[in-house]
Every structure is written in C-alpha cells, then in structure tokens.
JSON list of N, CA and C in Angstrom, two decimals:
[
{"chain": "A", "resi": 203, "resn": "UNK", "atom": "N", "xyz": [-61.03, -16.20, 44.79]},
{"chain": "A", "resi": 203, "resn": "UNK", "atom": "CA", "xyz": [-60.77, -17.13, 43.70]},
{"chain": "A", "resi": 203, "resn": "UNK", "atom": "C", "xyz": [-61.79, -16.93, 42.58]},
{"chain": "A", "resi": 204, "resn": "UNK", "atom": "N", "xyz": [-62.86, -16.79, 43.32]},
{"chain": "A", "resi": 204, "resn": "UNK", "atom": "CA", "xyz": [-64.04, -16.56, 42.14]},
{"chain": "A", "resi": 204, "resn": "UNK", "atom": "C", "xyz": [-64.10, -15.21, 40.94]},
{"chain": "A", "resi": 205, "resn": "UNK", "atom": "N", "xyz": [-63.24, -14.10, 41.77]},
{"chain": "A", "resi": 205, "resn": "UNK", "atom": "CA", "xyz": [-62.91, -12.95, 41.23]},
{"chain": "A", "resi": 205, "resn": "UNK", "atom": "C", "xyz": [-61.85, -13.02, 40.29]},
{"chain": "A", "resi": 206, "resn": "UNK", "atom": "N", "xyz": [-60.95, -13.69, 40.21]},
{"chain": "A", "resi": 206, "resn": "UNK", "atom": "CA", "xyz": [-59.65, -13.67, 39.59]},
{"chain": "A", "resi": 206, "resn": "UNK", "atom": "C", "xyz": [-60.38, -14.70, 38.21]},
{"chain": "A", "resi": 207, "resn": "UNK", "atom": "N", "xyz": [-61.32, -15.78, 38.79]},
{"chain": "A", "resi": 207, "resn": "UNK", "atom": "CA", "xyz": [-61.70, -16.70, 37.25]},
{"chain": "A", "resi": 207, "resn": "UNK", "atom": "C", "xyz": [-62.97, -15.83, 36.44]},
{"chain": "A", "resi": 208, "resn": "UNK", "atom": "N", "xyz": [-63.76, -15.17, 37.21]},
{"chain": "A", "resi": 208, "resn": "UNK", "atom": "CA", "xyz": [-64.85, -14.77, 36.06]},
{"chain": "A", "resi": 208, "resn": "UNK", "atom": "C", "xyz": [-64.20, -13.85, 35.03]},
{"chain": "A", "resi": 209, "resn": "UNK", "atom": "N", "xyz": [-63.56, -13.07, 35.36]},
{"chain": "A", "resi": 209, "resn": "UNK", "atom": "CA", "xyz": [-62.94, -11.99, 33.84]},
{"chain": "A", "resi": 209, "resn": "UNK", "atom": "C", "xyz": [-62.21, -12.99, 32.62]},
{"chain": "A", "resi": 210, "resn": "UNK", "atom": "N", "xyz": [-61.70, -14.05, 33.00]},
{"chain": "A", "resi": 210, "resn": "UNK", "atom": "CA", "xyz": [-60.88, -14.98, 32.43]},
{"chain": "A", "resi": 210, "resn": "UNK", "atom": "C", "xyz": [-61.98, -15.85, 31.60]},
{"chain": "A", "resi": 211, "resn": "UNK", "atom": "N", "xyz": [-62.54, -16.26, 32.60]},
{"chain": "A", "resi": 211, "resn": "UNK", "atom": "CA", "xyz": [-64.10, -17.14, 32.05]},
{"chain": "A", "resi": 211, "resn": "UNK", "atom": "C", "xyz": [-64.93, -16.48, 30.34]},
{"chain": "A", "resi": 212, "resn": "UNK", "atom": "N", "xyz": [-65.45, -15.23, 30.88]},
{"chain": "A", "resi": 212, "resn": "UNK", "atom": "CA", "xyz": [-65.57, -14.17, 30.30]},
{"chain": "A", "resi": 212, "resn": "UNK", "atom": "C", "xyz": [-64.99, -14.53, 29.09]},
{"chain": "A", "resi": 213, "resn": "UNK", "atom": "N", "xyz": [-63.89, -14.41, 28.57]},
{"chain": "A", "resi": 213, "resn": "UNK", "atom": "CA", "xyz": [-62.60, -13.72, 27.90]},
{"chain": "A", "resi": 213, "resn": "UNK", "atom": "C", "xyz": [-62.69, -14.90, 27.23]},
{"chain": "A", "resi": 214, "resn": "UNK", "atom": "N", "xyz": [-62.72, -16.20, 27.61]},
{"chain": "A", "resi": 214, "resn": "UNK", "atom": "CA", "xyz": [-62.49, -17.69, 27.03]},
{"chain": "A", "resi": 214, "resn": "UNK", "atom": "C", "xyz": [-63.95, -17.77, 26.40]},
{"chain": "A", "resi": 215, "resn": "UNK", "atom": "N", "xyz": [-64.93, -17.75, 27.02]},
{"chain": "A", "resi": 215, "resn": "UNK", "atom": "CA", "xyz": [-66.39, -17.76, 26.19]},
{"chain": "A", "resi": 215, "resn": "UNK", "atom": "C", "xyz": [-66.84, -17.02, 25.30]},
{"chain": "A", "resi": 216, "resn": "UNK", "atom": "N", "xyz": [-65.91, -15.97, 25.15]},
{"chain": "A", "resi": 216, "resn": "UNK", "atom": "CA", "xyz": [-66.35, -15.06, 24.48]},
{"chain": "A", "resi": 216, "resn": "UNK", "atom": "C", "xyz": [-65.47, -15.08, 22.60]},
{"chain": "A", "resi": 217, "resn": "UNK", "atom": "N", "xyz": [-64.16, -15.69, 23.13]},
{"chain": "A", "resi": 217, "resn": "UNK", "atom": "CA", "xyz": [-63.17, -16.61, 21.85]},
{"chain": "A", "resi": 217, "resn": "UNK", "atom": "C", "xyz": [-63.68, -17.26, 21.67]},
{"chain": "A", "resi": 218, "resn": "UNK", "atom": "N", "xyz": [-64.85, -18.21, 22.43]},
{"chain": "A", "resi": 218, "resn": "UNK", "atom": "CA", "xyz": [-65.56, -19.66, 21.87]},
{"chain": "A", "resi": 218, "resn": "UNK", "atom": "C", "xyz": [-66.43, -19.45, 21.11]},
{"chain": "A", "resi": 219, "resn": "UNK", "atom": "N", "xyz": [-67.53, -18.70, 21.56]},
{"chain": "A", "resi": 219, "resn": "UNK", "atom": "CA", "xyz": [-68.28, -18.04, 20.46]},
{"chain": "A", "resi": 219, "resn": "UNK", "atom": "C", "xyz": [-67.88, -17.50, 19.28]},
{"chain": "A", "resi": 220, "resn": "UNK", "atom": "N", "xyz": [-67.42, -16.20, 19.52]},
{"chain": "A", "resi": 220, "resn": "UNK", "atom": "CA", "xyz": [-66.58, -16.17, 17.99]},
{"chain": "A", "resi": 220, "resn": "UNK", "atom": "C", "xyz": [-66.48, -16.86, 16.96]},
{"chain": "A", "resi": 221, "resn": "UNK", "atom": "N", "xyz": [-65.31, -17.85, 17.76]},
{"chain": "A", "resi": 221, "resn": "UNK", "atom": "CA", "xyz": [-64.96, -18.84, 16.35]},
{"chain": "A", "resi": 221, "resn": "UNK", "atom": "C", "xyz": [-65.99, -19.80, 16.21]},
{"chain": "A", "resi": 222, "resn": "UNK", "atom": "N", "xyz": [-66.87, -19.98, 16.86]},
{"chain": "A", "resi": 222, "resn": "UNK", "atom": "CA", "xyz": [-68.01, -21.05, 16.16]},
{"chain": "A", "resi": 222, "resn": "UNK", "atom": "C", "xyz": [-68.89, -20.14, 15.90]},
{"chain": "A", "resi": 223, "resn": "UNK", "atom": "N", "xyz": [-69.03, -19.35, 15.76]},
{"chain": "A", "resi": 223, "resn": "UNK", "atom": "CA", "xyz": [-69.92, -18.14, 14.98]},
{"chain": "A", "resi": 223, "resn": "UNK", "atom": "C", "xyz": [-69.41, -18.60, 13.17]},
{"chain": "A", "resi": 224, "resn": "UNK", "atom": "N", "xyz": [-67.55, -18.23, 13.65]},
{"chain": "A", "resi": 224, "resn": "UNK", "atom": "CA", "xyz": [-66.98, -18.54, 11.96]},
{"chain": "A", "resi": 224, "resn": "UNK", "atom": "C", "xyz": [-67.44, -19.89, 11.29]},
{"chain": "A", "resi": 225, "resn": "UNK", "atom": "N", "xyz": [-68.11, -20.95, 12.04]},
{"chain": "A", "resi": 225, "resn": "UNK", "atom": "CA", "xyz": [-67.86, -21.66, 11.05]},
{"chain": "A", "resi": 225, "resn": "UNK", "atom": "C", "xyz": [-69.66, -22.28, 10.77]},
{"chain": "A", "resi": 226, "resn": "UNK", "atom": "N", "xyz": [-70.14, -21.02, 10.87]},
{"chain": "A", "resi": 226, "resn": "UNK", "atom": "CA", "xyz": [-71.79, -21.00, 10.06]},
{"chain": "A", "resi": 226, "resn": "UNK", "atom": "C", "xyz": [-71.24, -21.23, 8.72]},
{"chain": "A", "resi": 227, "resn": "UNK", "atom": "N", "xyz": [-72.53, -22.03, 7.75]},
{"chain": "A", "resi": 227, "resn": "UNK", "atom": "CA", "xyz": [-72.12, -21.78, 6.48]},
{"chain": "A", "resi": 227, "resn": "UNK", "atom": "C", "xyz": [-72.13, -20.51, 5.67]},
{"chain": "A", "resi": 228, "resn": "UNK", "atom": "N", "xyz": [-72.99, -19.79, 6.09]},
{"chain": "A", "resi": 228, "resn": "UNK", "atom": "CA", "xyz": [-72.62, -18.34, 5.35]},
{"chain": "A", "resi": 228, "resn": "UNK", "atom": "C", "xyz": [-71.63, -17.84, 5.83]},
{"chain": "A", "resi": 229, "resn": "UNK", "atom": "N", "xyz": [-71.14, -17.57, 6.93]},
{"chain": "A", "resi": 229, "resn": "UNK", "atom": "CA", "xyz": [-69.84, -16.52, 6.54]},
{"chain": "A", "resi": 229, "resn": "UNK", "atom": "C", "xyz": [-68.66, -17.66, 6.48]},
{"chain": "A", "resi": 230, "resn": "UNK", "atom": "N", "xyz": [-68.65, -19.01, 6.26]},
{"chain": "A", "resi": 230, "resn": "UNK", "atom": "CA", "xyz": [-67.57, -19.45, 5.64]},
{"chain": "A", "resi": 230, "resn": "UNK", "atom": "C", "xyz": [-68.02, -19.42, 4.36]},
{"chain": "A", "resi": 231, "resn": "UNK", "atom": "N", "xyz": [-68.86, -18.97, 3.40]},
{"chain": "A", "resi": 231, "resn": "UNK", "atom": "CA", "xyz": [-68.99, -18.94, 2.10]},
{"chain": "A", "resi": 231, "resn": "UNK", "atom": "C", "xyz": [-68.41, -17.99, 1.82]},
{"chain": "A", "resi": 232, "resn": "UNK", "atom": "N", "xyz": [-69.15, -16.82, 2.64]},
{"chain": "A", "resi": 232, "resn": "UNK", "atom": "CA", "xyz": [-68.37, -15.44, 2.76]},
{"chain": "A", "resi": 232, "resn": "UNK", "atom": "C", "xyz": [-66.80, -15.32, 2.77]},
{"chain": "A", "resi": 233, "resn": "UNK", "atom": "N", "xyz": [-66.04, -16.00, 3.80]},
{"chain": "A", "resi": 233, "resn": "UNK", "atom": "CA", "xyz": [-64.35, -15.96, 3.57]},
{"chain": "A", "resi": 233, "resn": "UNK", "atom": "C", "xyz": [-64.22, -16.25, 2.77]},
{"chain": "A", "resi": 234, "resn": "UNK", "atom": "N", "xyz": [-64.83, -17.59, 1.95]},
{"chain": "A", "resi": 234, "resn": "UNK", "atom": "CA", "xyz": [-64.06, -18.52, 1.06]},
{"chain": "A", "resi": 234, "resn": "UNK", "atom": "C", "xyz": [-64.62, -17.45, -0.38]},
{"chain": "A", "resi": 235, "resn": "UNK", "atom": "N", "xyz": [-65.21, -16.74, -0.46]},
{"chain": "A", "resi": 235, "resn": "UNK", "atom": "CA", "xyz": [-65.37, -15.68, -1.35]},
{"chain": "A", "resi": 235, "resn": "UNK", "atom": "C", "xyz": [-64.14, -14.40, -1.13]},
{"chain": "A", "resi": 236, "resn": "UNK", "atom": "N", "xyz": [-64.06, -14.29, -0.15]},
{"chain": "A", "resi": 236, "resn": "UNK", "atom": "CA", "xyz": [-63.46, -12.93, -0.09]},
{"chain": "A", "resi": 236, "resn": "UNK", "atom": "C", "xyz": [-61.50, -12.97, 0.40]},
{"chain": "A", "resi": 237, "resn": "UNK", "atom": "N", "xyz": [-61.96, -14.11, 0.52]},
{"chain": "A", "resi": 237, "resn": "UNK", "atom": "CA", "xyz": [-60.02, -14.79, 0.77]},
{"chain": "A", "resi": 237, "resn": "UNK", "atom": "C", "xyz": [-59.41, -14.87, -0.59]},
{"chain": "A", "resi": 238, "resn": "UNK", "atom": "N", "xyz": [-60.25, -16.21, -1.17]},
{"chain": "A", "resi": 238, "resn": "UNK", "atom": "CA", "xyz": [-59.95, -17.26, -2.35]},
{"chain": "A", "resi": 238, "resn": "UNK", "atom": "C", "xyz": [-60.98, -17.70, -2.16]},
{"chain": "A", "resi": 239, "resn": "UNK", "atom": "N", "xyz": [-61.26, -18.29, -4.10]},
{"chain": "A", "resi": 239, "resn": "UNK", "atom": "CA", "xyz": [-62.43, -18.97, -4.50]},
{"chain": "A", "resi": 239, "resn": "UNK", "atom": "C", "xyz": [-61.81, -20.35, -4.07]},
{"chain": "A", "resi": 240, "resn": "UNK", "atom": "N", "xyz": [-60.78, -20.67, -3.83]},
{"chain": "A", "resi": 240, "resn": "UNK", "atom": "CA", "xyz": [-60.60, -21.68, -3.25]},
{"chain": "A", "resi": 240, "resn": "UNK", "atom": "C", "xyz": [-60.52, -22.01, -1.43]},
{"chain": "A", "resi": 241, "resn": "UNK", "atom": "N", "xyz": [-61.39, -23.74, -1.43]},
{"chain": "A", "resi": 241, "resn": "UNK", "atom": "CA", "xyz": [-62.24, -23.80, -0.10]},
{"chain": "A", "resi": 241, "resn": "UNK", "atom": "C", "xyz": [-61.02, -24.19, 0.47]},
{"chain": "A", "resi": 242, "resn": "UNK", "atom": "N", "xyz": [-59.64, -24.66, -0.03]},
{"chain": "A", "resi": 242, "resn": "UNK", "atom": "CA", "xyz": [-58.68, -25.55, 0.44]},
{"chain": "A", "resi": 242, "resn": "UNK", "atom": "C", "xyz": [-58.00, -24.47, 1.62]},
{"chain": "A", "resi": 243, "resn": "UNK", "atom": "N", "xyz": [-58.07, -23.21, 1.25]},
{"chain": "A", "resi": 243, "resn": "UNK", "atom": "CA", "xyz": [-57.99, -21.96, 1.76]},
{"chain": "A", "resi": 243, "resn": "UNK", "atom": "C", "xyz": [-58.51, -21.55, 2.82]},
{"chain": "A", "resi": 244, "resn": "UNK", "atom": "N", "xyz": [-59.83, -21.26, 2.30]},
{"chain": "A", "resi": 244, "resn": "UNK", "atom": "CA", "xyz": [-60.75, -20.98, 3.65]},
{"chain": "A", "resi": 244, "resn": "UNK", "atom": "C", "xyz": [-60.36, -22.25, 4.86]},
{"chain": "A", "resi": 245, "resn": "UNK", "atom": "N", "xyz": [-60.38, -23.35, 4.86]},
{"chain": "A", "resi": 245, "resn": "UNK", "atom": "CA", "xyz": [-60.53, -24.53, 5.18]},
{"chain": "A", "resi": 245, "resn": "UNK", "atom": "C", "xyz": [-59.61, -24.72, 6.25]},
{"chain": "A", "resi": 246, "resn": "UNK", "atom": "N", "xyz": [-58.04, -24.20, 5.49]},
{"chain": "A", "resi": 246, "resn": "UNK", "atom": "CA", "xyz": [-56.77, -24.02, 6.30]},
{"chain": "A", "resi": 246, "resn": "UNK", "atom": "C", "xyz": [-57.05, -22.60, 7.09]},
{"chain": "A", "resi": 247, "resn": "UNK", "atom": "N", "xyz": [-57.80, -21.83, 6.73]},
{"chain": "A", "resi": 247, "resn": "UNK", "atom": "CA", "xyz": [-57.90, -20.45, 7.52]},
{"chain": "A", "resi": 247, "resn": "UNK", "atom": "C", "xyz": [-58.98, -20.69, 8.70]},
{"chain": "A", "resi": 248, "resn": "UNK", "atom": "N", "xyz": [-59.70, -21.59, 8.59]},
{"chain": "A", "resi": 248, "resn": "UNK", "atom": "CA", "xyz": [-60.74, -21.82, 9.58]},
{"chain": "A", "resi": 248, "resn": "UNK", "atom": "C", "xyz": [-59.86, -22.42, 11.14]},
{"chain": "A", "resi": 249, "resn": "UNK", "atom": "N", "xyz": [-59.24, -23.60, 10.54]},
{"chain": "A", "resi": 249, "resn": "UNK", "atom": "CA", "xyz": [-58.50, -24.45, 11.07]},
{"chain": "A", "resi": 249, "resn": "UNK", "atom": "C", "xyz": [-57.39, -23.58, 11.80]},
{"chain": "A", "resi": 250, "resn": "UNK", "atom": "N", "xyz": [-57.12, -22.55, 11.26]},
{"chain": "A", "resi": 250, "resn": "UNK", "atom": "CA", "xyz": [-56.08, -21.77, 12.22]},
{"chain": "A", "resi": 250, "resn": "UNK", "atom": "C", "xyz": [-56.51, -20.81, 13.15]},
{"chain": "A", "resi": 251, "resn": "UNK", "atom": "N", "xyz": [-57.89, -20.48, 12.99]},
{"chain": "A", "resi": 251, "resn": "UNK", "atom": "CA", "xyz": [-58.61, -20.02, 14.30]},
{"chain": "A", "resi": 251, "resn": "UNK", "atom": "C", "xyz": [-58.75, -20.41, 14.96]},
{"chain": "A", "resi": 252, "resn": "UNK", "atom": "N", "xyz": [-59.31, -21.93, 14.52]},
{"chain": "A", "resi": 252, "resn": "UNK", "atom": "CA", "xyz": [-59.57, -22.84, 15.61]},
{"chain": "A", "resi": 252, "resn": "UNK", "atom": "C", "xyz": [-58.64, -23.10, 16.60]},
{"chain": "A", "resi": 253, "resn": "UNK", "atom": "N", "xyz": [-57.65, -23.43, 15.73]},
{"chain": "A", "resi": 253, "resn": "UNK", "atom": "CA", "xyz": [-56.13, -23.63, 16.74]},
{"chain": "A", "resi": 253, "resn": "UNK", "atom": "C", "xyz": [-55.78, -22.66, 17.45]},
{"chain": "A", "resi": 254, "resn": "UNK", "atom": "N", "xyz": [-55.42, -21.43, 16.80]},
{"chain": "A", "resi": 254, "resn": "UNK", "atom": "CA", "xyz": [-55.08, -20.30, 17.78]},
{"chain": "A", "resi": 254, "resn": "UNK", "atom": "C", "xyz": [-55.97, -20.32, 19.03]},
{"chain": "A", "resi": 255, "resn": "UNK", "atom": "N", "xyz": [-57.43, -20.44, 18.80]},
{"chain": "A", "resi": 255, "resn": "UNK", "atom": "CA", "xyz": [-58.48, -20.12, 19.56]},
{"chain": "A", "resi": 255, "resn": "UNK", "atom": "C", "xyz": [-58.40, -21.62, 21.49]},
{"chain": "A", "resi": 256, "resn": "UNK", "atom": "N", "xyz": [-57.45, -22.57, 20.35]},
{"chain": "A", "resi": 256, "resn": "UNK", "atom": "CA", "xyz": [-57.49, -23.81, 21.19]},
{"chain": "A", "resi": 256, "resn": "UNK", "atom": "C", "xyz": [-56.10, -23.44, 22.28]},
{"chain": "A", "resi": 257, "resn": "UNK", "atom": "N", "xyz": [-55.38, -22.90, 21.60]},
{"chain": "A", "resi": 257, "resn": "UNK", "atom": "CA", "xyz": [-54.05, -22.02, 22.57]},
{"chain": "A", "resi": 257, "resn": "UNK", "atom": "C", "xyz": [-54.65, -21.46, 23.64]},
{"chain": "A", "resi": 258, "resn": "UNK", "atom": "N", "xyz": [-55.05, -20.01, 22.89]},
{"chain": "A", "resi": 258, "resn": "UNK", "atom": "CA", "xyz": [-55.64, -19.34, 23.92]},
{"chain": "A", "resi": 258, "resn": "UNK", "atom": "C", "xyz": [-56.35, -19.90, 25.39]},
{"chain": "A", "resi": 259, "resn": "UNK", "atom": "N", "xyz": [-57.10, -20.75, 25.03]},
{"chain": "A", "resi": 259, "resn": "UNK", "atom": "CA", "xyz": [-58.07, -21.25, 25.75]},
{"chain": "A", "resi": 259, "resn": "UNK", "atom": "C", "xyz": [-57.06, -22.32, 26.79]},
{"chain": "A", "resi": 260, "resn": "UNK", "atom": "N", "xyz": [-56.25, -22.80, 26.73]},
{"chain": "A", "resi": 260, "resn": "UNK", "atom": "CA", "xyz": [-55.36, -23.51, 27.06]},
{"chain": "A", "resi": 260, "resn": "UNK", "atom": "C", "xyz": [-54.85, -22.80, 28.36]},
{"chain": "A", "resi": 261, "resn": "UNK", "atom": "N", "xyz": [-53.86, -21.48, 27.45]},
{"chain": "A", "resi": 261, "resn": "UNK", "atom": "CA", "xyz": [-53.05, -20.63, 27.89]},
{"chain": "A", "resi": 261, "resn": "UNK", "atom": "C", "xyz": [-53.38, -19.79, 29.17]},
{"chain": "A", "resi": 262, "resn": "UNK", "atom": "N", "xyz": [-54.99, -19.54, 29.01]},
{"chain": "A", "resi": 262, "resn": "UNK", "atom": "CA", "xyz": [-55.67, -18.33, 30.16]},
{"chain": "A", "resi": 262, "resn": "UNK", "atom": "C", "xyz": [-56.22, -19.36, 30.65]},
{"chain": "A", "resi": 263, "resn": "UNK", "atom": "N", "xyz": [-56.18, -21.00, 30.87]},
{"chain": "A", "resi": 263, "resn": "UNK", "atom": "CA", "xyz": [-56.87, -21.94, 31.52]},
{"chain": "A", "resi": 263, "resn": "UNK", "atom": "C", "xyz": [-55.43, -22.13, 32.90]},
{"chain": "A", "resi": 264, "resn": "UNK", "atom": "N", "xyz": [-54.54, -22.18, 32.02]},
{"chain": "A", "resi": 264, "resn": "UNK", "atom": "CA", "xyz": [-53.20, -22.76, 32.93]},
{"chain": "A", "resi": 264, "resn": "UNK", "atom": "C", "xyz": [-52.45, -21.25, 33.61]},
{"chain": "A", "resi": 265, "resn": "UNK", "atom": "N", "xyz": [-52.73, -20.43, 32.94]},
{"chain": "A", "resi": 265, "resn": "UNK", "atom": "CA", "xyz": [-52.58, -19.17, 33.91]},
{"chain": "A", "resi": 265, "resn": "UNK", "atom": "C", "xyz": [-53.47, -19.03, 35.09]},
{"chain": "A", "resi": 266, "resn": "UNK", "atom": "N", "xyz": [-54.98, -18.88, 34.95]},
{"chain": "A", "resi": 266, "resn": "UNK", "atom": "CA", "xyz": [-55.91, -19.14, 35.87]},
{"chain": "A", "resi": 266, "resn": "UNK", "atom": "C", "xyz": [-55.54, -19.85, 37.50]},
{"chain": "A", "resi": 267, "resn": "UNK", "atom": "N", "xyz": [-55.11, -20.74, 36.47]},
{"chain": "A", "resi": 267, "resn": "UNK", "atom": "CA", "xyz": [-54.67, -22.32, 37.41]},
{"chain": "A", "resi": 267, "resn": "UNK", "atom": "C", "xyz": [-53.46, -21.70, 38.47]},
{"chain": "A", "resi": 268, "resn": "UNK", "atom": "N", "xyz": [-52.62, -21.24, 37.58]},
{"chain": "A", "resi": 268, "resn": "UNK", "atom": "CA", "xyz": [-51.71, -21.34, 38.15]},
{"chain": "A", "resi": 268, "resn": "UNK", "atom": "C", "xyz": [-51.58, -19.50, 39.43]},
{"chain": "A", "resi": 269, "resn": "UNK", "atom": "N", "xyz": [-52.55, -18.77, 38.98]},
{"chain": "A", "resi": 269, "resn": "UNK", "atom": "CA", "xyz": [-52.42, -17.55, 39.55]},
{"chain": "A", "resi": 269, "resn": "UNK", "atom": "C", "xyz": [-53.49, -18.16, 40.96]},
{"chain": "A", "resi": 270, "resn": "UNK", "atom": "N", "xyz": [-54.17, -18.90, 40.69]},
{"chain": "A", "resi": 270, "resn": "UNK", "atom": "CA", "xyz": [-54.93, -18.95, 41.63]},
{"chain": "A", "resi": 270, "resn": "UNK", "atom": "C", "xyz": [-54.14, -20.32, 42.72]},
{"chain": "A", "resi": 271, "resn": "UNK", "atom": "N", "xyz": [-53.41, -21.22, 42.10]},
{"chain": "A", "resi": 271, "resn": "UNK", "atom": "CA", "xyz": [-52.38, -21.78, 42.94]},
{"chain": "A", "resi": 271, "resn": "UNK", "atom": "C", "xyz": [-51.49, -20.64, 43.90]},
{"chain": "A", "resi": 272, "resn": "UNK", "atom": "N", "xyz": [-50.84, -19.72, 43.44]},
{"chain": "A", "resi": 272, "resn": "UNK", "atom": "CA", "xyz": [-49.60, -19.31, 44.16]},
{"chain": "A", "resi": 272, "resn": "UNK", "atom": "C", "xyz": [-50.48, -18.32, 45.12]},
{"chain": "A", "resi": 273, "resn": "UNK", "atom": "N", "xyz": [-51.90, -17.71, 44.72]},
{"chain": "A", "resi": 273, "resn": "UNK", "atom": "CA", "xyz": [-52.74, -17.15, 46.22]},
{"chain": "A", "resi": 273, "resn": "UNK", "atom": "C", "xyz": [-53.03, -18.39, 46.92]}
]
C-alpha cells in the first residue's frame, strides 16, 4: 500500500509546490507583464492553475483510494 501511494504523494506535492511557487509576487508581476498589462488577466490565469491544480489533486487522491481499495 505504501508503494502504490509514495509515487502519487510525490506527484501531488510536487503540483503543490509549483503552483504556490506561482503565486510569489514577482513572478505574478512577471505573468501579469508578459500575458497582459492587465492584472484582471493574470488573476483569472492564476485562478485556473489553481483549479486545475485542485482537480488533479482530487483526481490522483480518489484514484489512490480507489487502486488501493480493489488490492
């Protein structure tokens, strides 16, 4: 059981970081420079990492779950 969650574990901590890496104020100055000078932009682009990132994390939580149910 322990084998099947650490690569997964891994994989989820490693999306967590990431996206809270993105939302230092310099490199959201940085997107919101290199996207659009507009923040309404960056703002909605942040927000959709986040989300995607909240899927993911969801998705390889209830797979986990569920691969380690049917062993």
């Amino acid at each position: 059981m322990v084998y099947v969650f650490y690569p997964v574990a891994i994989k989820v901590l490693a999306v967590k970081y990431l996206l809270e890496g993105l939302c230092y104020d310099e490199v959201c100055t940085h997107l919101r420079w290199s996207i659009s000078k507009d923040s309404l932009i960056t703002q909605q682009f942040i927000m959709g990492l986040r989300l995607a990132a909240s899927v993911l994390i969801m998705v390889s939580d209830w797979s986990t779950f569920l691969h380690i149910v049917q062993n």
